[in-house]
PDB file of C-alpha atoms in Angstrom:
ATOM      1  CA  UNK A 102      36.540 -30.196  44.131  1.00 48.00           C
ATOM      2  CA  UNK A 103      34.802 -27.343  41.923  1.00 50.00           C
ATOM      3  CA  UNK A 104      32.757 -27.958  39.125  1.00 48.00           C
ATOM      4  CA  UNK A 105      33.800 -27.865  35.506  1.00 49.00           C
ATOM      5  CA  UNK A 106      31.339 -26.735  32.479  1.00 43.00           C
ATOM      6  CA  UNK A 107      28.699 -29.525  31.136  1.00 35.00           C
ATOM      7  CA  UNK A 108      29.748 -31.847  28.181  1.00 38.00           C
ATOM      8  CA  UNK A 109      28.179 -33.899  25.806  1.00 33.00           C
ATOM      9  CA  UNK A 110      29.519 -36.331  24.371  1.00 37.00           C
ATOM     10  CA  UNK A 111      29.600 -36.427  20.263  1.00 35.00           C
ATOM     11  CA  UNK A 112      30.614 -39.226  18.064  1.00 35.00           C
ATOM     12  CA  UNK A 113      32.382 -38.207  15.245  1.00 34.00           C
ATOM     13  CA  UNK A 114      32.345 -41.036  12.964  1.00 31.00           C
ATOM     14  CA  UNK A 115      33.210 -39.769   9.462  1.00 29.00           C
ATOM     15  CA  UNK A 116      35.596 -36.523  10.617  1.00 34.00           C
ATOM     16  CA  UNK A 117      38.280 -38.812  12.205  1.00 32.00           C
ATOM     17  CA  UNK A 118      39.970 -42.250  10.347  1.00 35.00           C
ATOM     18  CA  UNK A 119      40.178 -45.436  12.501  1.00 34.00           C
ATOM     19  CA  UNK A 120      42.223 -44.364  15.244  1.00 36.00           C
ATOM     20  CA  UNK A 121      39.682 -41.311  15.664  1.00 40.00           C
ATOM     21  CA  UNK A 122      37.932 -39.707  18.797  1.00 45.00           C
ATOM     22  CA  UNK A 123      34.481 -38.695  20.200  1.00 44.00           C
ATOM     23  CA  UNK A 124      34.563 -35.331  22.049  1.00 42.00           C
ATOM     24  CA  UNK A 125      33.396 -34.648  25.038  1.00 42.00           C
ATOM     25  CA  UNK A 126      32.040 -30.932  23.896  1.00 40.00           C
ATOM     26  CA  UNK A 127      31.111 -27.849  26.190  1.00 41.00           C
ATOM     27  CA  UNK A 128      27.590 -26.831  26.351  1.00 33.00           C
ATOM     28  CA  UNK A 129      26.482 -25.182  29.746  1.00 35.00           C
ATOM     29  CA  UNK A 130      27.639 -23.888  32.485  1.00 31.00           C
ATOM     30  CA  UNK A 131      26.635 -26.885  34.668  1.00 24.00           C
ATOM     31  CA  UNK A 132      28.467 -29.525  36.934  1.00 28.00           C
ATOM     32  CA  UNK A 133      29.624 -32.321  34.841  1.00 29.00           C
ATOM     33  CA  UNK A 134      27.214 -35.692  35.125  1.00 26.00           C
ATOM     34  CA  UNK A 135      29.299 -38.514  36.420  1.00 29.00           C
ATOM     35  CA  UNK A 136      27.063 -40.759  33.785  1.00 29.00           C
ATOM     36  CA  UNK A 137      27.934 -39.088  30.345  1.00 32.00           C
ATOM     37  CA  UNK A 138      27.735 -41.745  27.731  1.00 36.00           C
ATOM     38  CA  UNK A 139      26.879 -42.559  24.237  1.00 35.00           C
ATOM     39  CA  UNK A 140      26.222 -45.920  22.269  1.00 36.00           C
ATOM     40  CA  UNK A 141      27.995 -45.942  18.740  1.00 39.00           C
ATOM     41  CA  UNK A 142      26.797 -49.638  16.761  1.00 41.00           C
ATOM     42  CA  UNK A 143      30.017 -50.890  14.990  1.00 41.00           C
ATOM     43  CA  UNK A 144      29.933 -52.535  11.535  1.00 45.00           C
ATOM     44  CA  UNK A 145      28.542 -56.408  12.759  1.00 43.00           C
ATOM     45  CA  UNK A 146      25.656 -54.168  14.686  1.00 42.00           C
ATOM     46  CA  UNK A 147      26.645 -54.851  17.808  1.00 40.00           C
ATOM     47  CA  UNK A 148      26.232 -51.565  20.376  1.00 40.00           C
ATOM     48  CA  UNK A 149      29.830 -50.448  22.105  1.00 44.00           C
ATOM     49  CA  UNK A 150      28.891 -48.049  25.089  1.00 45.00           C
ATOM     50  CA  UNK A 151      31.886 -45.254  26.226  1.00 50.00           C
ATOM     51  CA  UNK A 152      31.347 -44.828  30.017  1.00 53.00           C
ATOM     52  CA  UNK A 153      34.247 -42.583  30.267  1.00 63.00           C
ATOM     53  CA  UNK A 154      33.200 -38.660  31.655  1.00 64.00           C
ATOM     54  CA  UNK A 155      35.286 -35.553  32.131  1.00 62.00           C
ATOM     55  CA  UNK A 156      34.588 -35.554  35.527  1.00 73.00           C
ATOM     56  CA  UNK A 157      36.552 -38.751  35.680  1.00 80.00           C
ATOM     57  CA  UNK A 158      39.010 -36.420  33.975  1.00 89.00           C
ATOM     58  CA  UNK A 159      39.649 -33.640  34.616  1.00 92.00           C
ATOM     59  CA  UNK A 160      42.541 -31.231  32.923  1.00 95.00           C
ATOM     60  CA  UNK A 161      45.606 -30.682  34.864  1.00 95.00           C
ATOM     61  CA  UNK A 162      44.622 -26.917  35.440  1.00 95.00           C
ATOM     62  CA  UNK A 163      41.670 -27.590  37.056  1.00 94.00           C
ATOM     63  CA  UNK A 164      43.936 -30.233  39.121  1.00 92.00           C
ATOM     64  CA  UNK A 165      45.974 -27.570  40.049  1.00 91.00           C
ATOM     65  CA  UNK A 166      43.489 -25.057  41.559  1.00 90.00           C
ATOM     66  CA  UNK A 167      41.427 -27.726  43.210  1.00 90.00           C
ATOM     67  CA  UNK A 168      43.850 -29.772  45.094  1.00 88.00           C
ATOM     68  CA  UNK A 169      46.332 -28.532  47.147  1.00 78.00           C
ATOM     69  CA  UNK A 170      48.381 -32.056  47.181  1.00 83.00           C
ATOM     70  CA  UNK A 171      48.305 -32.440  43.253  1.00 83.00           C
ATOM     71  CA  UNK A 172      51.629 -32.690  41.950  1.00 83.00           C
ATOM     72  CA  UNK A 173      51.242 -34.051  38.174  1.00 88.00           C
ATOM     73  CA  UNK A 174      52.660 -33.832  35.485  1.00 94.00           C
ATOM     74  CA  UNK A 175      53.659 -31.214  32.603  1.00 97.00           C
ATOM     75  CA  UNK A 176      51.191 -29.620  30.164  1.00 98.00           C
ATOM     76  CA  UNK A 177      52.175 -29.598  26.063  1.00 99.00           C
ATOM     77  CA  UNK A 178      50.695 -26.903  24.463  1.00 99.00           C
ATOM     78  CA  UNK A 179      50.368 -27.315  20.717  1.00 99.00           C
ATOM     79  CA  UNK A 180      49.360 -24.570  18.032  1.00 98.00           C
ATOM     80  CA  UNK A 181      48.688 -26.711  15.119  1.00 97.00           C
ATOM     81  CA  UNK A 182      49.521 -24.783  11.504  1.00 93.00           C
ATOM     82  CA  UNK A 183      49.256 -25.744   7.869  1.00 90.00           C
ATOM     83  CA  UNK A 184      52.985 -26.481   7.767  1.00 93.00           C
ATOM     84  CA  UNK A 185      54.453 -25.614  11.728  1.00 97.00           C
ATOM     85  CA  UNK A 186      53.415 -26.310  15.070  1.00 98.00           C
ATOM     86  CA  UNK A 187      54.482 -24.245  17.828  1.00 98.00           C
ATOM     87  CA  UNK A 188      55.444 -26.327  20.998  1.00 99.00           C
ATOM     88  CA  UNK A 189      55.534 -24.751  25.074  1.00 99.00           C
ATOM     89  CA  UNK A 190      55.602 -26.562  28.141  1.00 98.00           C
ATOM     90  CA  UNK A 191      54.084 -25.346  31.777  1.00 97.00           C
ATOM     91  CA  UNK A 192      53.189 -26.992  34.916  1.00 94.00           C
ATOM     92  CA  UNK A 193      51.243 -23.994  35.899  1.00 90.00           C
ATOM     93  CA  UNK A 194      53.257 -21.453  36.893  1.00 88.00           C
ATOM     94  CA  UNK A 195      55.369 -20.159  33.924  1.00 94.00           C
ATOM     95  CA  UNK A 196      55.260 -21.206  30.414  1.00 97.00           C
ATOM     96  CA  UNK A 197      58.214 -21.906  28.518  1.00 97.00           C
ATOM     97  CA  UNK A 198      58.596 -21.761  24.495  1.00 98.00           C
ATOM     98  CA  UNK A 199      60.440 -25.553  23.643  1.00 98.00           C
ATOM     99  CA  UNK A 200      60.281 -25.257  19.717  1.00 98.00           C
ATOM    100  CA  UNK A 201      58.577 -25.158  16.694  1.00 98.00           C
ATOM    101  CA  UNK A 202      57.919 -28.304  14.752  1.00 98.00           C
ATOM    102  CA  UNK A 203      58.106 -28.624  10.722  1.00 97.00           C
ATOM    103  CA  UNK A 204      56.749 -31.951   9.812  1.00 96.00           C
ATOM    104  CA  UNK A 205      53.122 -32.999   9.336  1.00 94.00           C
ATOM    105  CA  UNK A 206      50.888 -36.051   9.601  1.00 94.00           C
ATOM    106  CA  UNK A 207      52.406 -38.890  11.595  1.00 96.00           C
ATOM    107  CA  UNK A 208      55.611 -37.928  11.591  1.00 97.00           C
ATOM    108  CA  UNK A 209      54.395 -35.124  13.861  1.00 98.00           C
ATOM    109  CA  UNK A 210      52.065 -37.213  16.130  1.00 98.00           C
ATOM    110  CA  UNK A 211      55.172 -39.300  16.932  1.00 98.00           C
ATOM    111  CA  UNK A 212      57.606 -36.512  17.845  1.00 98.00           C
ATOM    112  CA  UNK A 213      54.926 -34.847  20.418  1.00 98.00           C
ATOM    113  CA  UNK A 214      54.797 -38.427  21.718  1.00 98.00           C
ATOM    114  CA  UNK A 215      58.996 -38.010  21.989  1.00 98.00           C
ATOM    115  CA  UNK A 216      58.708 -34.702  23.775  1.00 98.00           C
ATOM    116  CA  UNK A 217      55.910 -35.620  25.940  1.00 98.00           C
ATOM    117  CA  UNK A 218      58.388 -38.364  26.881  1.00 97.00           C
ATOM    118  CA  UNK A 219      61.676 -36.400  27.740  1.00 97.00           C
ATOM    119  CA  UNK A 220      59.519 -33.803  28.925  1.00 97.00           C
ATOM    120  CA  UNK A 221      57.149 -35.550  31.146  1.00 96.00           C
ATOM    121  CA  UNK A 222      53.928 -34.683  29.842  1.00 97.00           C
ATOM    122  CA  UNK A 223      50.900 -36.238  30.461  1.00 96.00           C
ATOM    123  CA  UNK A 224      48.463 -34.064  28.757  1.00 98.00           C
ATOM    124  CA  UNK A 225      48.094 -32.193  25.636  1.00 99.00           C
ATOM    125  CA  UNK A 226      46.436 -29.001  25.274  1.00 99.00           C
ATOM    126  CA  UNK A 227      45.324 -28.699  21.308  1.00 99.00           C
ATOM    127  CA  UNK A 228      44.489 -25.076  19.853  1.00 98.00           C
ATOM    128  CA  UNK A 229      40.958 -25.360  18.102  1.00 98.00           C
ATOM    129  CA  UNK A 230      40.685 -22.463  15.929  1.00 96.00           C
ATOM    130  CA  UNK A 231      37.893 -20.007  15.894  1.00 96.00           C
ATOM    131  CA  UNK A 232      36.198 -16.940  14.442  1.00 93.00           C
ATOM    132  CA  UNK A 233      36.099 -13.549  16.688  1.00 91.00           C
ATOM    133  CA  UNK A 234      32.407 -14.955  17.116  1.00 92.00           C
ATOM    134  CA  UNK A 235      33.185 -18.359  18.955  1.00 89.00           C
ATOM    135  CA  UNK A 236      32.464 -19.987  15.624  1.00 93.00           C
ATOM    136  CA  UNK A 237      34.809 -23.227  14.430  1.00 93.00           C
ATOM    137  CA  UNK A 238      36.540 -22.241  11.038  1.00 91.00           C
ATOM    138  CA  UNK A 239      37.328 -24.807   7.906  1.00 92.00           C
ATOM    139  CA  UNK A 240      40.983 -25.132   9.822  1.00 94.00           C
ATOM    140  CA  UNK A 241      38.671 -26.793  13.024  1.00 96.00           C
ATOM    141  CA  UNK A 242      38.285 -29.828  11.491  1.00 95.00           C
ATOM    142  CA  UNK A 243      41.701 -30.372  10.707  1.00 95.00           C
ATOM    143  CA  UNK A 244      42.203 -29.890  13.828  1.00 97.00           C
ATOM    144  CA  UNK A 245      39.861 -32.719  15.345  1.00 97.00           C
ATOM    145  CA  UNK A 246      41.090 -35.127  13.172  1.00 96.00           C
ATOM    146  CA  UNK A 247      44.680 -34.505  14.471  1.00 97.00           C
ATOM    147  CA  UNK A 248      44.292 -34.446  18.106  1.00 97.00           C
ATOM    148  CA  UNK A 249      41.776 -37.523  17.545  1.00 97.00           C
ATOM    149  CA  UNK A 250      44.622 -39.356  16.736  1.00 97.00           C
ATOM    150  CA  UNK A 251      47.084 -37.786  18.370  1.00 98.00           C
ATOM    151  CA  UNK A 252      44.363 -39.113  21.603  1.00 97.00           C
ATOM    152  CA  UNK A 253      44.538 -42.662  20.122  1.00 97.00           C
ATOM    153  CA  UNK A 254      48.494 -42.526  20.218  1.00 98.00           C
ATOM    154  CA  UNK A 255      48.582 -40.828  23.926  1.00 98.00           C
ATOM    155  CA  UNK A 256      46.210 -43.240  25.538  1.00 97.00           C
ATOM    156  CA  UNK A 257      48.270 -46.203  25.140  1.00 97.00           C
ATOM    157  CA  UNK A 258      50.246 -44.692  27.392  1.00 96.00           C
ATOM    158  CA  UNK A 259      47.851 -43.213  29.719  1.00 96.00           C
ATOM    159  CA  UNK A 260      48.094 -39.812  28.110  1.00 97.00           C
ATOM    160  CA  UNK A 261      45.295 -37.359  28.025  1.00 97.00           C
ATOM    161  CA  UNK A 262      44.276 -34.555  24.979  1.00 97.00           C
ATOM    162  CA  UNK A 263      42.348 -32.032  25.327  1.00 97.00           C
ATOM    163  CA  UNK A 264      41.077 -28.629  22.947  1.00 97.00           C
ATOM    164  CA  UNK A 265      41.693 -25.479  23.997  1.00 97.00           C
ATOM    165  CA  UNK A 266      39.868 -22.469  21.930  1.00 96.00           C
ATOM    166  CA  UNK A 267      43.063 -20.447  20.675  1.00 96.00           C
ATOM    167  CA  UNK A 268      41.299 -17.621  19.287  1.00 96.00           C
ATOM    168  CA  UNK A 269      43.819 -14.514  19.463  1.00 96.00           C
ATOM    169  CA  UNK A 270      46.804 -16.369  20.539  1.00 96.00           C
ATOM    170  CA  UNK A 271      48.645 -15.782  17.507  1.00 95.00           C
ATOM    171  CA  UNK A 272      48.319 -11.848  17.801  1.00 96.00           C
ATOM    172  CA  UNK A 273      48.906 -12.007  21.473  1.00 97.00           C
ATOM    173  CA  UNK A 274      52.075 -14.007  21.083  1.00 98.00           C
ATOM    174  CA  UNK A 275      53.420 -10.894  18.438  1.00 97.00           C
ATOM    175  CA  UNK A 276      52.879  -8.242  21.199  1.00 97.00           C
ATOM    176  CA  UNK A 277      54.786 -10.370  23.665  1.00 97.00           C
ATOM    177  CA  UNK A 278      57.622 -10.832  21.587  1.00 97.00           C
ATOM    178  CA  UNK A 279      57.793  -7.566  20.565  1.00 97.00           C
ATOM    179  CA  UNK A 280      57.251  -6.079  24.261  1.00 97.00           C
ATOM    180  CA  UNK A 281      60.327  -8.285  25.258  1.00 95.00           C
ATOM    181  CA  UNK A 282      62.468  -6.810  22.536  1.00 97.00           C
ATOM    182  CA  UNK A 283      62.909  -9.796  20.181  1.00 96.00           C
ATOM    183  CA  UNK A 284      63.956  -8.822  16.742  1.00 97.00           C
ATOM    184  CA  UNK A 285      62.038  -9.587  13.331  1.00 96.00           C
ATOM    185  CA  UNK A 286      63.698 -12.345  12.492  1.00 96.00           C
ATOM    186  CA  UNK A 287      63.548 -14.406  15.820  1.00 96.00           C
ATOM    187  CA  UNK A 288      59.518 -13.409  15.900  1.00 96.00           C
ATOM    188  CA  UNK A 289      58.675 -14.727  12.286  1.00 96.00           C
ATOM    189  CA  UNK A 290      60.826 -18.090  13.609  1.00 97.00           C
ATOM    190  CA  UNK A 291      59.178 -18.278  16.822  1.00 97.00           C
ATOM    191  CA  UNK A 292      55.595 -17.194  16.822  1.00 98.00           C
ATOM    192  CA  UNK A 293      54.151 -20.238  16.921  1.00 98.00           C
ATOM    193  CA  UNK A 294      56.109 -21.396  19.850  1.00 98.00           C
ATOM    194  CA  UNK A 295      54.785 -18.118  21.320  1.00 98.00           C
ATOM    195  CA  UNK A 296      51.526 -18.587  20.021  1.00 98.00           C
ATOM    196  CA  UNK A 297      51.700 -22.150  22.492  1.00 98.00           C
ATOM    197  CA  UNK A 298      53.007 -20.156  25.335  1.00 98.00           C
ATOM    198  CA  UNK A 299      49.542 -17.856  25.042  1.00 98.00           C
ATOM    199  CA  UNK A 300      47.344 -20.803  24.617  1.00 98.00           C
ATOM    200  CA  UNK A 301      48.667 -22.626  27.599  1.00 98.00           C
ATOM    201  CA  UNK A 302      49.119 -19.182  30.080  1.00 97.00           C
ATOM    202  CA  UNK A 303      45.184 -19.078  28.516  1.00 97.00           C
ATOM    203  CA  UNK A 304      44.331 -22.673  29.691  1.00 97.00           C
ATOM    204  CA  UNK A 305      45.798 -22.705  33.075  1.00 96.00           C
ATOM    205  CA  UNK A 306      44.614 -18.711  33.453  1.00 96.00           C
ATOM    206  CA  UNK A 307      41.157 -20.562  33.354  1.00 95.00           C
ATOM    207  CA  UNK A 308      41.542 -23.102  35.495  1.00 94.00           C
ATOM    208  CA  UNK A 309      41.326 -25.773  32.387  1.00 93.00           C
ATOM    209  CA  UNK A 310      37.119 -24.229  32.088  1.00 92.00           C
ATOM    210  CA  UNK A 311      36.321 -24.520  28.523  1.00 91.00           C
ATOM    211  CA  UNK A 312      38.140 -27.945  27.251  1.00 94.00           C
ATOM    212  CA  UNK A 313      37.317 -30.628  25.747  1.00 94.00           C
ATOM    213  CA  UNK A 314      38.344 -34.048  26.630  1.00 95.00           C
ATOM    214  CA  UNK A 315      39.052 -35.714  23.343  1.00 95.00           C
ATOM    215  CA  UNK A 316      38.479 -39.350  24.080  1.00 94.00           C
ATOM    216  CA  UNK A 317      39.514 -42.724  21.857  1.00 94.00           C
ATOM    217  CA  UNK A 318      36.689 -44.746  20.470  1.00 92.00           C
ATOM    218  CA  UNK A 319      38.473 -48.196  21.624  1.00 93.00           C
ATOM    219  CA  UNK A 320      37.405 -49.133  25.318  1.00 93.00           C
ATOM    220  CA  UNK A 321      40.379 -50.590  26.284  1.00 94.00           C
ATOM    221  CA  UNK A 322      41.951 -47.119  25.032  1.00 95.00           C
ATOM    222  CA  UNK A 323      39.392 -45.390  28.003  1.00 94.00           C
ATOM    223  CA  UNK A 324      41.097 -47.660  30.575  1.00 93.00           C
ATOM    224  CA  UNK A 325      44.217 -46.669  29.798  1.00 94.00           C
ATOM    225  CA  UNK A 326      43.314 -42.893  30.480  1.00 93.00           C
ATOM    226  CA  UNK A 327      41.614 -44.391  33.561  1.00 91.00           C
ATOM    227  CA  UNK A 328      44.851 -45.774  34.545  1.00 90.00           C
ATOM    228  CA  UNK A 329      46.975 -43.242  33.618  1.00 90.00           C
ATOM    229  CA  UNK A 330      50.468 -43.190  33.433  1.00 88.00           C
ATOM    230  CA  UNK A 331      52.278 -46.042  35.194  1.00 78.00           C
ATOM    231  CA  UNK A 332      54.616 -43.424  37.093  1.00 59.00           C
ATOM    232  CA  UNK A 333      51.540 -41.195  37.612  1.00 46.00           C
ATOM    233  CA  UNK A 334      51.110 -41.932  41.505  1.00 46.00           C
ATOM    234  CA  UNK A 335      49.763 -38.563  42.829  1.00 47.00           C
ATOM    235  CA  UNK A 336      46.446 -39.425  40.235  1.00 44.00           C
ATOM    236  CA  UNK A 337      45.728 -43.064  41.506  1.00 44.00           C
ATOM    237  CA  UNK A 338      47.356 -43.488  44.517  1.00 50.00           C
ATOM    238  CA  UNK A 339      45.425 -46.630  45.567  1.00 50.00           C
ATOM    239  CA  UNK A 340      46.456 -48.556  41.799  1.00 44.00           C
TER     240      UNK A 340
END
């Protein structure tokens, strides 16, 4: 298998509420260390110790290009907005616009969870905004604290989340609609569906290089991921 960029892991303890995440954050261009850890002390001081690495891990894109015999599952893109969220769906070859979502808050972490189901998803590939720089914006946070508990909600059933920088998607996904001839109208309804489409052709374009893993605080949570998804065979063929 090929190597993957070097993570650190960082405990977000105030950005996320209790069903939060740490990330497993990019910072290097070298092979991932099968021993990434951290120690977070919880309220009675006690020390809780996360032994759960990306390497362990890896995105389905990176799957995909490394093993031959992989046949997972599907990949939800989401492009997170103030008041929509663009949904598109890809197993790696083409990417297909499903919808875009209205609702906020935990009405909307429990419809991905819906669509993941019918769809048979097993990962979810977050937009993180940033600047033309690399830099996170104000939006970034909002961000984290979303797909941290979107993470919570998708490792009970063996679901992974990662973040995928999105920089540019949006303006890439209103050339492609206009290249294919789709008129006003449809484009102001569907761009961030489109916007999805360009973050996940993005994220499987790069072989999954660049994500973060956004794993749950709770170790039993970890196992889950371990685990993975009951049905999910071609992962853990020896469970």
């Amino acid at each position: 298998m090929g190597s993957l960029r070097s993570c650190n892991l960082v405990c977000c303890q105030q950005q996320f509420p209790p069903m939060g995440a740490c990330l497993l954050r990019k910072t290097g261009d070298l092979r991932i260390s099968r021993s990434a850890s951290f120690v977070r002390n919880s309220n009675d001081g006690r020390k809780l110790r996360a032994t759960l690495s990306v390497e362990e891990l890896p995105p389905n894109a990176f799957r995909r290009k490394n093993d031959p015999k992989w046949r997972g599952g599907f990949s939800l893109g989401v492009d997170l907005g103030l008041s929509r969220t663009g949904i598109a769906l890809s197993k790696g070859f083409t990417v297909r616009p499903l919808m875009v979502l209205e609702m906020r808050g935990q009405k909307l972490e429990l419809r991905l969870l819906e669509i993941a189901e019918r769809e048979e998803v097993d990962e979810f590939i977050v937009g993180l905004p940033r600047s033309s720089d690399s830099k996170e914006t104000p939006q970034s946070n909002k961000v984290r604290s979303v797909a941290g508990r979107l993470a919570a909600r998708a490792a009970e059933r063996g679901w992974r989340v990662y973040l995928q920088d999105e920089h540019g998607t949006t303006t890439d996904a209103m050339n492609r609609m206009i290249n294919t001839g789709l008129d006003k109208e449809t484009r102001q309804k569907q761009i961030d569906a489109y916007a999805a489409v360009m973050l996940l052709e993005r994220y499987f374009s790069r072989s999954g290089s660049g994500t973060e893993l956004v794993v749950p605080k709770q170790l039993d949570l970890q196992d889950k991921i371990r685990k993975g998804p009951p049905k999910d065979i071609d992962f853990y063929p020896d469970e």
